[in-house]
CSV table of C-alpha atoms in Angstrom, one decimal:
chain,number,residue,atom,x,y,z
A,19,UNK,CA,6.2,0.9,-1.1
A,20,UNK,CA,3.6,1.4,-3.6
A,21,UNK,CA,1.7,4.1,-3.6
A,22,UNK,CA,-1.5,4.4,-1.1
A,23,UNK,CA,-4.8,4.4,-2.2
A,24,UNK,CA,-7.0,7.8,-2.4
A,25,UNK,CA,-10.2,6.8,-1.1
A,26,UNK,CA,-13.9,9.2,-1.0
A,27,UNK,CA,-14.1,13.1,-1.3
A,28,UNK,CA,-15.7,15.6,1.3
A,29,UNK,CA,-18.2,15.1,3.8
A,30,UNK,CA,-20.8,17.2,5.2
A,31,UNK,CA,-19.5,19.9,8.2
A,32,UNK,CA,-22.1,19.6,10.7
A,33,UNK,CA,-21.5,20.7,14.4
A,34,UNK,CA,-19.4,19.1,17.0
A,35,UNK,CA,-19.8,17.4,20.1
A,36,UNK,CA,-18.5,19.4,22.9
A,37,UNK,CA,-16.4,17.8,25.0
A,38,UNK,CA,-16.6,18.8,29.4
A,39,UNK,CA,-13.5,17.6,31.1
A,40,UNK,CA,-14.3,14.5,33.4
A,41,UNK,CA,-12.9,13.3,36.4
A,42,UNK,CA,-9.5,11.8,36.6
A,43,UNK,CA,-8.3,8.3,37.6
A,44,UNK,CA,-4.9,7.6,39.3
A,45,UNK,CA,-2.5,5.1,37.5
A,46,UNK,CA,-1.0,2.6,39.4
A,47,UNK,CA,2.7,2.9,40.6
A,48,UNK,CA,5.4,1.1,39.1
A,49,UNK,CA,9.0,0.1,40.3
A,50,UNK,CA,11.3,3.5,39.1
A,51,UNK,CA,12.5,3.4,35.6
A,52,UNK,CA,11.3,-0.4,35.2
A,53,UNK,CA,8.9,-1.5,32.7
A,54,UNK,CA,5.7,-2.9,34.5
A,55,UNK,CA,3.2,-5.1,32.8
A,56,UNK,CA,0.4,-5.2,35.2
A,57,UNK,CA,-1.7,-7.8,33.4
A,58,UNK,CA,-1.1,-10.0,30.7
A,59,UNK,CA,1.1,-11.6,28.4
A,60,UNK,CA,5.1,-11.7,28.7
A,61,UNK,CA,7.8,-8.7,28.9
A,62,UNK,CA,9.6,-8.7,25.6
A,63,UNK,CA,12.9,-6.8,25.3
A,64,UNK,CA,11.9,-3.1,25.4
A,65,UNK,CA,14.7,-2.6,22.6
A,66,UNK,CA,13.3,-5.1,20.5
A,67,UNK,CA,9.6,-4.3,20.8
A,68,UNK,CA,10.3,-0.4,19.5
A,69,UNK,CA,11.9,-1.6,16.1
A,70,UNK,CA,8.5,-1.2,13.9
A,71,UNK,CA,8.4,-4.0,11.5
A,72,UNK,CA,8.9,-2.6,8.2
A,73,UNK,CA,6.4,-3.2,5.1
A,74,UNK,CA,4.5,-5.6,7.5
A,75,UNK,CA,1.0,-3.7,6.3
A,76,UNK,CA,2.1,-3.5,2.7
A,77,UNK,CA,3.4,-7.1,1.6
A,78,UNK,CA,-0.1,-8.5,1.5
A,79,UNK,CA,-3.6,-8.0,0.1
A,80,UNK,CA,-6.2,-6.7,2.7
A,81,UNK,CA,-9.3,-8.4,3.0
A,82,UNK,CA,-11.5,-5.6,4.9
A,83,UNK,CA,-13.7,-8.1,5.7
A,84,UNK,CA,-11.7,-9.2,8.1
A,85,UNK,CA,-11.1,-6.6,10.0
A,86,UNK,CA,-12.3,-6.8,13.5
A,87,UNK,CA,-10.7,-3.9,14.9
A,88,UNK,CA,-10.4,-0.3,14.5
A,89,UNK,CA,-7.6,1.7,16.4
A,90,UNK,CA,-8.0,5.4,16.1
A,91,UNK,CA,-5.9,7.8,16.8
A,92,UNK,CA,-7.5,11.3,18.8
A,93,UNK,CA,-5.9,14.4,17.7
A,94,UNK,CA,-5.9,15.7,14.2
A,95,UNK,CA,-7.7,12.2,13.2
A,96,UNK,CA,-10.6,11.7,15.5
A,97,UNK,CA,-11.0,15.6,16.3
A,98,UNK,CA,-11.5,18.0,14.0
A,99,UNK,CA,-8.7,20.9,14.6
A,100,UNK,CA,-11.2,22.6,17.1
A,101,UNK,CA,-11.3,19.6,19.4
A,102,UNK,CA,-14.9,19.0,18.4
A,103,UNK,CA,-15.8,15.8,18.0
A,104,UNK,CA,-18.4,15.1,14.6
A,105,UNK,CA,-21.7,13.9,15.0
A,106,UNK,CA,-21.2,12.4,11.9
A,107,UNK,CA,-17.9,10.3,13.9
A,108,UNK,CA,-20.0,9.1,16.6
A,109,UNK,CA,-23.0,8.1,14.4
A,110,UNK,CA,-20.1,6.4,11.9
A,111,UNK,CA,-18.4,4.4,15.3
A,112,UNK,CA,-21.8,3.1,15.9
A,113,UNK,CA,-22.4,2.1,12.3
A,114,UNK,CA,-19.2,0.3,12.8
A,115,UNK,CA,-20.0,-1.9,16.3
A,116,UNK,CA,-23.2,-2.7,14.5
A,117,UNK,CA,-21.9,-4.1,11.8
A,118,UNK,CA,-19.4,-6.4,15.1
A,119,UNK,CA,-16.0,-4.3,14.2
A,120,UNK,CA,-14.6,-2.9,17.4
A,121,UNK,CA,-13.4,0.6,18.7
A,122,UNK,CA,-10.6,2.3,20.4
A,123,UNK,CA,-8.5,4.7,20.7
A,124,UNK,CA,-4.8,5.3,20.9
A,125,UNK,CA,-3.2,8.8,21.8
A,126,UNK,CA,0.0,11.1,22.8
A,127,UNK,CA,-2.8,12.3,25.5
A,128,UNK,CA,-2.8,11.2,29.2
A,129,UNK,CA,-5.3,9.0,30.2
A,130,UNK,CA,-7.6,11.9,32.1
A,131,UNK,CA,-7.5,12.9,28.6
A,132,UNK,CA,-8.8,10.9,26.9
A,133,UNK,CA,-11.7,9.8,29.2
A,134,UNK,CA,-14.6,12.3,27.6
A,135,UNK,CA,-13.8,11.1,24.3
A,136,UNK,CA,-14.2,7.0,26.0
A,137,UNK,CA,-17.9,8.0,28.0
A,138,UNK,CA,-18.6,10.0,24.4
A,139,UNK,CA,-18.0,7.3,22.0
A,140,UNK,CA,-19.2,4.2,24.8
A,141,UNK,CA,-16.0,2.4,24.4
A,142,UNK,CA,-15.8,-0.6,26.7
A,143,UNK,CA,-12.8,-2.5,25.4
A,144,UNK,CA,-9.2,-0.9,26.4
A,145,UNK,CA,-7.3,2.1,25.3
A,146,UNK,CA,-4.1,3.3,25.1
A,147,UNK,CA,-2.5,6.4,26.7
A,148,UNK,CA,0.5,8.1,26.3
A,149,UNK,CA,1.4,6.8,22.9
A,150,UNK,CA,0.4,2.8,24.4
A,151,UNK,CA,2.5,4.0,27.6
A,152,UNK,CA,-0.8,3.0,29.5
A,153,UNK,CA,-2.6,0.2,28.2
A,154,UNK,CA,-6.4,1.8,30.1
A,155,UNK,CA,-9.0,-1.0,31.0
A,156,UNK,CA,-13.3,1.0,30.1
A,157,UNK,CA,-13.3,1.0,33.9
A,158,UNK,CA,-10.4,3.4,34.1
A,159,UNK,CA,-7.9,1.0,35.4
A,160,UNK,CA,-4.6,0.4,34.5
A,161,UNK,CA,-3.8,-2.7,32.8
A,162,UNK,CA,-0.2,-2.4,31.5
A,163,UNK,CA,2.2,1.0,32.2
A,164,UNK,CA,5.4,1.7,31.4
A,165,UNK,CA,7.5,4.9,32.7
A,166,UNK,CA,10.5,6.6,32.1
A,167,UNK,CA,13.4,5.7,34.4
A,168,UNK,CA,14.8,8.1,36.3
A,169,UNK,CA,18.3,8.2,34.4
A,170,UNK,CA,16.3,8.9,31.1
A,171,UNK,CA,14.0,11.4,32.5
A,172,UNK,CA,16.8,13.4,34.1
A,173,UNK,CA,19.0,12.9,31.0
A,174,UNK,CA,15.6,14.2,29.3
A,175,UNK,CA,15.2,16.9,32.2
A,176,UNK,CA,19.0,18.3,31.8
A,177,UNK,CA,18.4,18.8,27.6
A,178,UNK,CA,15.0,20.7,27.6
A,179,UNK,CA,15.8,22.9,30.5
A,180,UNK,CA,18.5,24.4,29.0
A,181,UNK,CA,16.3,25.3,25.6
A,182,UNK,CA,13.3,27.7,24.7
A,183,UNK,CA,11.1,25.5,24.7
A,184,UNK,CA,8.2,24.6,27.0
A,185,UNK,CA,8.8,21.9,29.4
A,186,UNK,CA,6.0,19.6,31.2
A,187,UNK,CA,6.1,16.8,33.0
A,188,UNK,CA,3.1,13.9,33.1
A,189,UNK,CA,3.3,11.8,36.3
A,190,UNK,CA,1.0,10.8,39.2
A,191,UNK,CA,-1.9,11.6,36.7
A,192,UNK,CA,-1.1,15.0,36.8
A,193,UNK,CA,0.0,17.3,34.3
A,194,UNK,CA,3.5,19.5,35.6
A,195,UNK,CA,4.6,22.8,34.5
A,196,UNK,CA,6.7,25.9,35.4
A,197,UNK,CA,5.4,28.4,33.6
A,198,UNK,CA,1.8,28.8,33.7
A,199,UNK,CA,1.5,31.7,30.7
A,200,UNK,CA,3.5,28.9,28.0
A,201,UNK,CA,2.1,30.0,24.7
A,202,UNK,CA,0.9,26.2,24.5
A,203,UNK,CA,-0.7,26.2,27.8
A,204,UNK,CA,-4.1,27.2,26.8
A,205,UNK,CA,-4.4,24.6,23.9
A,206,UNK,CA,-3.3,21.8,26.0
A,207,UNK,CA,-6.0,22.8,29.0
A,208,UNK,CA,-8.4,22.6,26.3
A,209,UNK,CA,-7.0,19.7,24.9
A,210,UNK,CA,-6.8,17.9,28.0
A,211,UNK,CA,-9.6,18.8,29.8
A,212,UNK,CA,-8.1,20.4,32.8
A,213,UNK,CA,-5.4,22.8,34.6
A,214,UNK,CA,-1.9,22.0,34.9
A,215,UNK,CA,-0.1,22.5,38.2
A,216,UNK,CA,2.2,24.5,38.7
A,217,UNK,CA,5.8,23.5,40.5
A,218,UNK,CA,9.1,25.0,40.6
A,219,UNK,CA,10.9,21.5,40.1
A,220,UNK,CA,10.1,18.4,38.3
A,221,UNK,CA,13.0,16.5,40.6
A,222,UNK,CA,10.3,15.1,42.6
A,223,UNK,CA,9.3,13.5,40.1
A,224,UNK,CA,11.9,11.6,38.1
A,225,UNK,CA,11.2,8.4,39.5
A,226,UNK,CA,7.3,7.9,38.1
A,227,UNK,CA,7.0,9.9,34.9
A,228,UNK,CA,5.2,8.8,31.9
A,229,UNK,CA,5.7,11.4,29.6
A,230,UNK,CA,7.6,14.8,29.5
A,231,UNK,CA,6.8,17.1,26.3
A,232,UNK,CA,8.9,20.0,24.6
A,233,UNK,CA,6.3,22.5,23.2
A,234,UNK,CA,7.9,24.9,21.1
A,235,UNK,CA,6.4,27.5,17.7
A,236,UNK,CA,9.8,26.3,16.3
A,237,UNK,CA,9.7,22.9,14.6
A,238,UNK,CA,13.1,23.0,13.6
A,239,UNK,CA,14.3,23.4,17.1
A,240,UNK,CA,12.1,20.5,18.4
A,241,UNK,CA,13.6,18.1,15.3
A,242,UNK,CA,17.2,19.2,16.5
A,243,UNK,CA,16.0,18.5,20.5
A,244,UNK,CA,14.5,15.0,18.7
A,245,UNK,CA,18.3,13.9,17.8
A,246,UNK,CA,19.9,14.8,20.6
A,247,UNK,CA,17.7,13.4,23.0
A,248,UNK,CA,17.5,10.5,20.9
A,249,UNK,CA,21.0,10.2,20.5
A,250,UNK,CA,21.2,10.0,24.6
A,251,UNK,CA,18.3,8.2,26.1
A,252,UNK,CA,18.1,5.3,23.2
A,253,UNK,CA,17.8,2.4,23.3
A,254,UNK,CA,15.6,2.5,26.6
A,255,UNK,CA,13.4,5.5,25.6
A,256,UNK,CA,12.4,7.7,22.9
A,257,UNK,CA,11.9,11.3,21.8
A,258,UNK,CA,9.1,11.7,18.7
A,259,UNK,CA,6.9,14.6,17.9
A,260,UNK,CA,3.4,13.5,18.3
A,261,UNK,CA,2.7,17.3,16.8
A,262,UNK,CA,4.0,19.8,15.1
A,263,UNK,CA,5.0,21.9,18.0
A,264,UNK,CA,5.0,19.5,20.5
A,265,UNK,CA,8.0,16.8,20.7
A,266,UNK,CA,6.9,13.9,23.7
A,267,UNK,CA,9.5,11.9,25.2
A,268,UNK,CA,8.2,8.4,26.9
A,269,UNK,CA,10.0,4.7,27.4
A,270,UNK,CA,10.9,3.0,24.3
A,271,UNK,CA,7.6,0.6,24.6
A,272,UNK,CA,5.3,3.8,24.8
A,273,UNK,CA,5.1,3.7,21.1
A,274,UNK,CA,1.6,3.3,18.8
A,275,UNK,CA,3.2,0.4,17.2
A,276,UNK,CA,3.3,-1.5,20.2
A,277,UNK,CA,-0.2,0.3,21.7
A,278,UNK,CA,-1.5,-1.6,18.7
A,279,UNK,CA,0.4,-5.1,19.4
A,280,UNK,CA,-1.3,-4.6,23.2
A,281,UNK,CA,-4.7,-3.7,22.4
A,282,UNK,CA,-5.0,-6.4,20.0
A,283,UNK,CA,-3.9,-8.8,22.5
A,284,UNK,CA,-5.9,-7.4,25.1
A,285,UNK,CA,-9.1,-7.7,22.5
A,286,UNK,CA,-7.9,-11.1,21.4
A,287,UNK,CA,-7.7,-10.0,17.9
A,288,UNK,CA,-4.9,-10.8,15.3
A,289,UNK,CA,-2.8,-8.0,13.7
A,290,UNK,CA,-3.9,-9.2,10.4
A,291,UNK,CA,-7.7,-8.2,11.5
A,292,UNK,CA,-6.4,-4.5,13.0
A,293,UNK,CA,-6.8,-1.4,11.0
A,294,UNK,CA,-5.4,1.6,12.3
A,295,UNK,CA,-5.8,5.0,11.5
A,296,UNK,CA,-4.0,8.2,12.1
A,297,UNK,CA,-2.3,11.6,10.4
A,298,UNK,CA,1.0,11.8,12.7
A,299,UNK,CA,4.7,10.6,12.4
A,300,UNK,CA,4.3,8.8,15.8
A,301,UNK,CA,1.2,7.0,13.9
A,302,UNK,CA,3.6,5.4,11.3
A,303,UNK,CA,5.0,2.4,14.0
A,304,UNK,CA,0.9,1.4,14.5
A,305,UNK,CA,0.7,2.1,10.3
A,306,UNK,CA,3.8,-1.1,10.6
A,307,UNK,CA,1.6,-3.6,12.4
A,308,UNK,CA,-1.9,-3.4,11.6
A,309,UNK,CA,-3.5,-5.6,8.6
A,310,UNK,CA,-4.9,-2.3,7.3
A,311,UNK,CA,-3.1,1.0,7.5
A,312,UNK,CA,-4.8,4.4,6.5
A,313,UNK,CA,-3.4,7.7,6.7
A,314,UNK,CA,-5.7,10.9,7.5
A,315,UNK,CA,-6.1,13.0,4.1
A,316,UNK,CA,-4.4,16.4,6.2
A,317,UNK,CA,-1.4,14.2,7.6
A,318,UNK,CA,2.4,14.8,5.6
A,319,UNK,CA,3.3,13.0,2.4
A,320,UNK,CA,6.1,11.1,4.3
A,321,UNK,CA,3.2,9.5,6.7
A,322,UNK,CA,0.5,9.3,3.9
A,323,UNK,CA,3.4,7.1,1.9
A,324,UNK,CA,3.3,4.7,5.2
A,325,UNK,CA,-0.5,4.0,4.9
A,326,UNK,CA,-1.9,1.4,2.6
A,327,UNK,CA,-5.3,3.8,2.5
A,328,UNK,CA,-5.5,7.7,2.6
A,329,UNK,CA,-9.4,8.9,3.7
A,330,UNK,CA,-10.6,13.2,4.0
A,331,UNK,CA,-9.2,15.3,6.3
A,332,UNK,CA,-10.2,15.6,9.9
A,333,UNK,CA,-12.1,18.7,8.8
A,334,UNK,CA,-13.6,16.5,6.1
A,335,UNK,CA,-14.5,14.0,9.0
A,336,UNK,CA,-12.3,11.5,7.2
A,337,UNK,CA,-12.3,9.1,9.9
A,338,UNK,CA,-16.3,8.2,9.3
A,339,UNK,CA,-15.4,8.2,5.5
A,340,UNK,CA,-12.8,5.6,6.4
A,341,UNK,CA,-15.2,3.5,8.4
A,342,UNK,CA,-17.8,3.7,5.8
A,343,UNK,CA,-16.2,3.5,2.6
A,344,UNK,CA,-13.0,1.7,3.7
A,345,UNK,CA,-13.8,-0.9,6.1
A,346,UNK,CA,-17.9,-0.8,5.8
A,347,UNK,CA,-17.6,-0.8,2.2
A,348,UNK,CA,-20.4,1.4,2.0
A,349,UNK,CA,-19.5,4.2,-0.8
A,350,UNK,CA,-22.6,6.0,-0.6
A,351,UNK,CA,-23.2,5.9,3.1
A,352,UNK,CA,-26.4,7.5,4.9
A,353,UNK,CA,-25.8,11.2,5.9
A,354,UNK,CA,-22.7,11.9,4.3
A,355,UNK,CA,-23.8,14.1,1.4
């Protein structure tokens, strides 16, 4: 793949937007371990649909003209590293609806999650949750979810509770640990927006869980849990660190690549006219679909060689240098001195 293209410097700091934790909306149930498409277009093989379609975003020339959506993801690319969100974002997302180019947002995070960031930024086209397990209509309703099934999240269940490593469970909208004083618990409740809840076992559970995450200061540990797992629960779900420290295991489908495929359906938009934007290895699958593919300028060399563009860092505020020098076009932007 040739190599991606460097694009604008440093932008202004300026303060962020603080973000207050907002009330939470229930996701509808689903059959146990089955994948269930609540609205919209036909079930494709779940095997099939998680094979990311190599090269897609770099065999042709990109019009950005064309583009008519922007999928973005939320941590490390829309947030800066304190979970602020930039004025100079918010102002750049409304530079790019005016100019008729769409918004939204895909993320590791569980829908509650993500719902500040939705009522911060006025989105009113879907989002997608849980790496694109939840497909998340502007009204908070769930328009497309796909779970775990219970042989994969105990299989899941039976690795990670034998490890050092954190251990939560997502299901029934709720965030599930055992051990409230986790070294990671504090940055996910400020991540998230809310408390977890505490329970003694996640058995209860197996049957409707979206996500479970391994958090863990030992990346090499969570790389080794990553082919394991994988090597178990495959081809039905999958194990991929949406962090650093944190590894998230969801269905197969609960992937950015086909987040992407769904929001662009669900905007009626072509993947030719999607750009997508994001600094993580679980970004790369979305990096294979979309028309226009740019990497965050903090993200690894392996996942900046994915990207057809590379903007500033999320310190730098790279994703409004994206939208403004990238898809706008506009090099020397208002505001961003």
């Amino acid at each position: 793949m040739a190599q991606p293209e460097v694009d604008g410097g440093k932008l202004g700091a300026g303060g962020g937007v603080a973000l207050g934790a907002a009330a939470g909306h229930a996701a509808e149930g689903t059959d146990a371990g089955t994948p269930h498409r609540i609205a919209g277009g036909q079930e494709p093989d779940a095997a099939a649909r998680v094979r990311v379609r190599a090269g897609v975003a770099a065999d042709k020339p990109v019009n950005t003209s064309s583009i008519a959506l922007l999928v973005s993801d939320v941590d490390g690319t829309l947030l800066r590293a304190d979970k602020s969100l930039a004025p100079a974002t918010v102002e750049a997302v409304n530079r790019l609806r005016a100019a008729g180019v769409r918004f939204t947002l895909v993320s590791a995070r569980p829908p509650r999650g993500m719902l500040p960031l939705i009522q911060a930024l006025n989105i009113k086209v879907p989002t997608a949750a849980f790496n694109g397990g939840a497909i998340v209509g502007a009204r908070g309703e769930v328009l497309e979810a796909t779970r775990l099934s219970s042989r994969d999240a105990r299989a899941t269940l039976d690795v990670l509770l034998r490890e050092k490593v954190e251990t939560w469970v997502f299901a029934d909208d709720q965030w599930l640990l055992r051990d409230p004083a986790g070294e990671y618990v504090p940055l996910e409740r400020k991540t998230l927006g809310y408390d977890g809840v505490v329970v003694e076992d996640f058995s209860p559970y197996v049957d409707r869980i979206d996500k479970i995450v391994a958090a863990s200061s030992d990346p090499a540990l969570l790389a080794r849990l990553e082919q394991t797992l994988n090597a178990r629960i495959a081809p039905h779900a999958l194990a991929m660190r949406s962090q650093v420290y944190y590894l998230d295991i969801t269905h197969a489908r609960a992937n950015k690549g086909d987040a992407l495929s769904a929001l662009a359906r669900q905007v009626g938009v072509p993947l030719t006219a999607v750009a997508a934007i994001g600094d993580g290895d679980n970004d790369v699958p979305m990096f294979k679909r979309a028309g226009l593919s740019i990497a965050m300028g903090q993200a690894d060399a392996a996942v900046r060689a994915q990207a057809r563009r590379v903007t500033g860092s999320n310190e730098q505020d790279g994703l409004a240098q994206a939208i403004d020098q990238i898809i706008l076009g506009n090099t020397g932007a208002a505001g961003h001195g």
